[in-house]
Amino acid sequence: MQLITGISELVTNAASAEGTDESSTSTHSTTEVGQLNVITDAAIIIDGERVAWSGPAAEADAALARLGSGSGDAADTIAENVETIDLGGKAVIPGFVDSHNHLIFAGDRSAEFAARMAGEKYSAGGIATTVAATRAASDEELEANLVHLLDQARRQGTTTFEIKTGYGLTRDDEIRALHIINRHTEESTLIAAHVVPPEYKENPEAYVDLVIDEIIPAAAGRAKWIDVFCEKGAFDEDQTRRIVEAGKAAGMKPRLHANQLTDGGALQLGAELGCISVDHATFASDEDLAALAAAGTVVTLLPGVEFSTRQPYPDARRYLAAGVTLAIASDCNPGSCFTNSLPFCIALAVRDMHFTVDQAVWAATAGGALALQRTDVGHLGAGARADFVVLDAPSYRHLSYRPGVHLVERVVAGGELVADNRPRL
Ligand code: NIG
Ligand code: FE
């Protein structure tokens, strides 16, 4: 066991602001929407991959004794087996849950980004450039690129990753992407309906049939999620409905890329289809928001996309006032947004989407977990996975107060130190 003390602020996102103790509950604790639950002068006890207890430092000894009595060992044996780490006054938050990523790709589109910054508009068509480069790449190249991006993101505090296919767009290329994804995360998403590939340009319906009749059956059991880019220039609402229904019938859970570029009916369709999350939602009417709130669909906002495409930022205050639960994710991809930094996305969300600091930190941790239907991550109550970030700062507020500064000092995932950004001799 490890006892971590010297935590100036511990963001638990756990349902109770008091100490949480596994021995007092039959299952692990849960989160309450929007509640950060910050404990000042806190401690946390880790047992293997899990949080055994978190709470005020003054109560840590009593918690250790309780946990020890449950194990049947004498108190002095417990004390000998506890490693104590004193952080000396740093903030600790749950690891970021990045619920939207396109990380299986090859090639570079920095010229497209530069052209956008010089006035060009983003369009779905750029995806085809990455499709050509991805098809031409070897499995080893694709996996090496993925590993590199995951490592970068971990160093910035991300401990849970969703990863999508979508740059293969043939049965074999989509399935090989899933094979690679399955080696790195359980949050695997099939988005064969990303765009219509060039070879089906004259007959998009034939591609929709291929997705339904061949790609989805081959992906069953390998993809947890089915996703569609429902947008002008990609897939219309009727095609989206058919593809999502086929994915659901094959055991996948639904999520959508919806209303990224235009204010079509994709958000209400997402609510109707029982999507766990609809992502982007850059454009949303009051009716869209009411339908999503009623359906309990999470809306995942992607501030890096608005930043990188110069689109207008949606106003989080409107979405929250409508009763919608918000998550924040990076959408790391080579086209519309090539950042994998959740601290950067949090800073943007606060500054430009009008999240409060607390709402943004919650949305990038507990919100991401809800968007992936995960109860074991995104919080630090007893029973949660021991996934957390030590900040080189006294308060979690510094994440947006000090934009662009590397505040992620250490990252622990499943009780293991997976990134350490402290300077070394
Ligand atoms: O989430 N919108 C669709 N897919 C990605 C962009 C993909 C690309 O431009 O390569 C997105 O923004
Ligand atoms: Fe995306």
PDB file of C-alpha atoms in Angstrom, residues 10 177 181 184 191 229 251 271 292 295 327 365 412 414:
ATOM      1  CA  LEU A  10      -7.270  16.805  -3.893  1.00  0.00           C
ATOM      2  CA  ALA A 177      -6.735  -0.266 -37.169  1.00  0.00           C
ATOM      3  CA  ILE A 181      -6.270  -0.025 -31.031  1.00  0.00           C
ATOM      4  CA  HIS A 184      -3.712  -0.091 -26.277  1.00  0.00           C
ATOM      5  CA  ILE A 191     -15.912   5.042 -37.535  1.00  0.00           C
ATOM      6  CA  PHE A 229     -19.529  11.674 -38.989  1.00  0.00           C
ATOM      7  CA  GLY A 251     -23.202  -5.150 -29.960  1.00  0.00           C
ATOM      8  CA  ALA A 271     -30.615  11.691 -28.739  1.00  0.00           C
ATOM      9  CA  LEU A 292     -30.166  15.784 -25.406  1.00  0.00           C
ATOM     10  CA  ALA A 295     -32.254  11.619 -23.359  1.00  0.00           C
ATOM     11  CA  ALA A 327     -17.469  16.447 -21.300  1.00  0.00           C
ATOM     12  CA  THR A 365     -12.187  13.909 -16.021  1.00  0.00           C
ATOM     13  CA  VAL A 412       0.071   7.556 -12.127  1.00  0.00           C
ATOM     14  CA  GLY A 414      -3.389   1.885 -12.275  1.00  0.00           C
TER      15      GLY A 414
END
